[in-house]
Short mmCIF file of C-alpha atoms in Angstrom, two decimals:
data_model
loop_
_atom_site.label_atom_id
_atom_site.label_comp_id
_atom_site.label_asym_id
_atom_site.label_seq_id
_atom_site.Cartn_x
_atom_site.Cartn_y
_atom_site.Cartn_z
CA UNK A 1 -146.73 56.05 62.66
CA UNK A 2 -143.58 57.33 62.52
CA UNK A 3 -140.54 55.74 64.86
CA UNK A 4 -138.23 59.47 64.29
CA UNK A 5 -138.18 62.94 64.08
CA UNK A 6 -135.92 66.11 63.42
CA UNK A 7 -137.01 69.21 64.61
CA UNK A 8 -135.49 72.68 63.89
CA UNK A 9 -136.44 74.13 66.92
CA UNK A 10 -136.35 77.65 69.20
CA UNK A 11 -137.44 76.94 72.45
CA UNK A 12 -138.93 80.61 73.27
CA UNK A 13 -141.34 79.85 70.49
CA UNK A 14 -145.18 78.78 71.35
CA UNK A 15 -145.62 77.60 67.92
CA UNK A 16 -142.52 75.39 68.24
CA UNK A 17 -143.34 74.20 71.57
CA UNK A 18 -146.35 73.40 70.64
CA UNK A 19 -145.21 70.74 67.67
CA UNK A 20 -142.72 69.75 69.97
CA UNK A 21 -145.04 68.48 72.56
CA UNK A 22 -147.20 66.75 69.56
CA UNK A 23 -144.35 64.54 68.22
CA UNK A 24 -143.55 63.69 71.97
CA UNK A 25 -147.61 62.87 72.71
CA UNK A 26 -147.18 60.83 69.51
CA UNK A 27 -144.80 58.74 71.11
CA UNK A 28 -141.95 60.03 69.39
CA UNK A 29 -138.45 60.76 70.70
CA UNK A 30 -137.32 63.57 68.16
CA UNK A 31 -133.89 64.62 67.54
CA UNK A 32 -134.13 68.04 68.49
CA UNK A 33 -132.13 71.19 66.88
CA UNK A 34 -131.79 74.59 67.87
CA UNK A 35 -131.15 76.06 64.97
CA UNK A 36 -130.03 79.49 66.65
CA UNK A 37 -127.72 77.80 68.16
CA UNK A 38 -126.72 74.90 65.27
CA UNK A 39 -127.85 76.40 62.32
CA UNK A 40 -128.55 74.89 58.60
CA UNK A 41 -126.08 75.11 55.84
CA UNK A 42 -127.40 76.58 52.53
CA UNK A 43 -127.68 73.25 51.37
CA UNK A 44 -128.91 72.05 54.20
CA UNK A 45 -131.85 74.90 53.94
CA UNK A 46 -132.25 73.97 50.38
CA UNK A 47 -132.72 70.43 51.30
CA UNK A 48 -134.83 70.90 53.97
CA UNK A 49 -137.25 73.52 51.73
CA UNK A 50 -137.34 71.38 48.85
CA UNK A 51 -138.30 68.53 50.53
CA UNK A 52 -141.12 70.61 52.18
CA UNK A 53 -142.07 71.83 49.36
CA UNK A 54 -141.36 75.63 49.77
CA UNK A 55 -139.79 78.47 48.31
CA UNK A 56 -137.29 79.96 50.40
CA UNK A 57 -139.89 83.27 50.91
CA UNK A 58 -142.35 80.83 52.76
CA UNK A 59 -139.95 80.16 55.42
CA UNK A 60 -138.45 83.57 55.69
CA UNK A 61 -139.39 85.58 58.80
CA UNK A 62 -140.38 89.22 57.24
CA UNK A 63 -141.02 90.81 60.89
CA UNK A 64 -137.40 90.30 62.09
CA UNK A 65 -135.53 93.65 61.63
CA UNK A 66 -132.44 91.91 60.25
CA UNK A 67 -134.83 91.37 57.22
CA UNK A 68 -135.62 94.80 56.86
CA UNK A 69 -131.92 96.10 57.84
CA UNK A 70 -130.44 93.58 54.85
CA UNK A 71 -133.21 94.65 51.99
CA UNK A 72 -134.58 90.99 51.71
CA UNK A 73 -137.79 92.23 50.75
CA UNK A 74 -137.41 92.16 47.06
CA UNK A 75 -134.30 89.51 46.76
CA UNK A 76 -133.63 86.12 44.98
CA UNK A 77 -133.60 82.54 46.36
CA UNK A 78 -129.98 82.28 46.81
CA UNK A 79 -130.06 85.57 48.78
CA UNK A 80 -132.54 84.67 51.10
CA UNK A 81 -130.96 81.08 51.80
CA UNK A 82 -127.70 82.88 52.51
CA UNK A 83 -129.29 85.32 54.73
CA UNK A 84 -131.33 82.51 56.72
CA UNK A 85 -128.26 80.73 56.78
CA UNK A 86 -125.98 83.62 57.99
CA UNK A 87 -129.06 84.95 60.53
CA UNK A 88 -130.59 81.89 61.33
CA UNK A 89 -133.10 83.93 63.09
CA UNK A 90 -134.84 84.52 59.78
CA UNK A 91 -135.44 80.80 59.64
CA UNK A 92 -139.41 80.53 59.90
CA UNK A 93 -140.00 77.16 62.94
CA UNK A 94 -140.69 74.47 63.15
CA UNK A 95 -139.01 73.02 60.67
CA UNK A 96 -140.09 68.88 60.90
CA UNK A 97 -138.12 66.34 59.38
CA UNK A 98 -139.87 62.41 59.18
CA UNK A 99 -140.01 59.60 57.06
CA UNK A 100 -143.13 60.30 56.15
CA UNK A 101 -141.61 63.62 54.88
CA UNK A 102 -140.59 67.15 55.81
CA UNK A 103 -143.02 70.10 57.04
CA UNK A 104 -143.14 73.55 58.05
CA UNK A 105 -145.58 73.36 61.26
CA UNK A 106 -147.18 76.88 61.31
CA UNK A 107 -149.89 76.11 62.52
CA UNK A 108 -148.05 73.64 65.02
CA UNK A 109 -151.17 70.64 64.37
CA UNK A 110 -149.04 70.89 60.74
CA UNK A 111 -147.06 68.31 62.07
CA UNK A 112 -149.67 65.99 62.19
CA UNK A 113 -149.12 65.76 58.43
CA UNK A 114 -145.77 63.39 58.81
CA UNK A 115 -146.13 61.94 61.59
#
């Protein structure tokens, strides 16, 4: 089992509750981020994506309006790591960070996976 954890984490989300409370059932005292409030650098964001394992249009939240208001729809990596980085809002969550490795936990039981 895993002794730590990192999560990118907005409270008002059920999804990110949700892993939250897994990693803490596991036993696990996670270092936890808001990442509205303390968001990722680019290449912090193209850390954390690469080590998941995901382009940056997996972790991009289409339904937020700032997507549609900046024309993400058809742009390039770089683009949409500045914009996620810029509007952390964008940022898809939870992002979990292990030793066991890194994971986007949509579904939430995703985080199973590293810990």
């Amino acid at each position: 089992m895993t002794r730590s954890a990192t999560v990118y984490h907005n409270p008002r989300c059920n999804t990110s509750r949700t892993a939250l409370k897994m990693i803490e059932e596991a036993g696990v005292v996670p270092r936890v981020i808001r990442y509205l409030e303390t968001p990722p650098t680019e290449d912090e964001l193209r850390t954390l994506l690469a080590d998941a394992g995901l382009e940056p249009r997996q972790a991009i939240r289409t339904r937020e309006s700032i997507y549609k208001e900046l024309g993400l729809a058809g742009a390039d990596a770089d683009t949409l790591i500045a914009a996620m980085a810029q509007h952390p809002i964008l940022i898809e969550r939870p992002i979990v960070v292990t030793d066991k490795g890194t994971v986007l936990a949509r579904p939430a039981d995703k985080v199973q996976t590293v810990l």
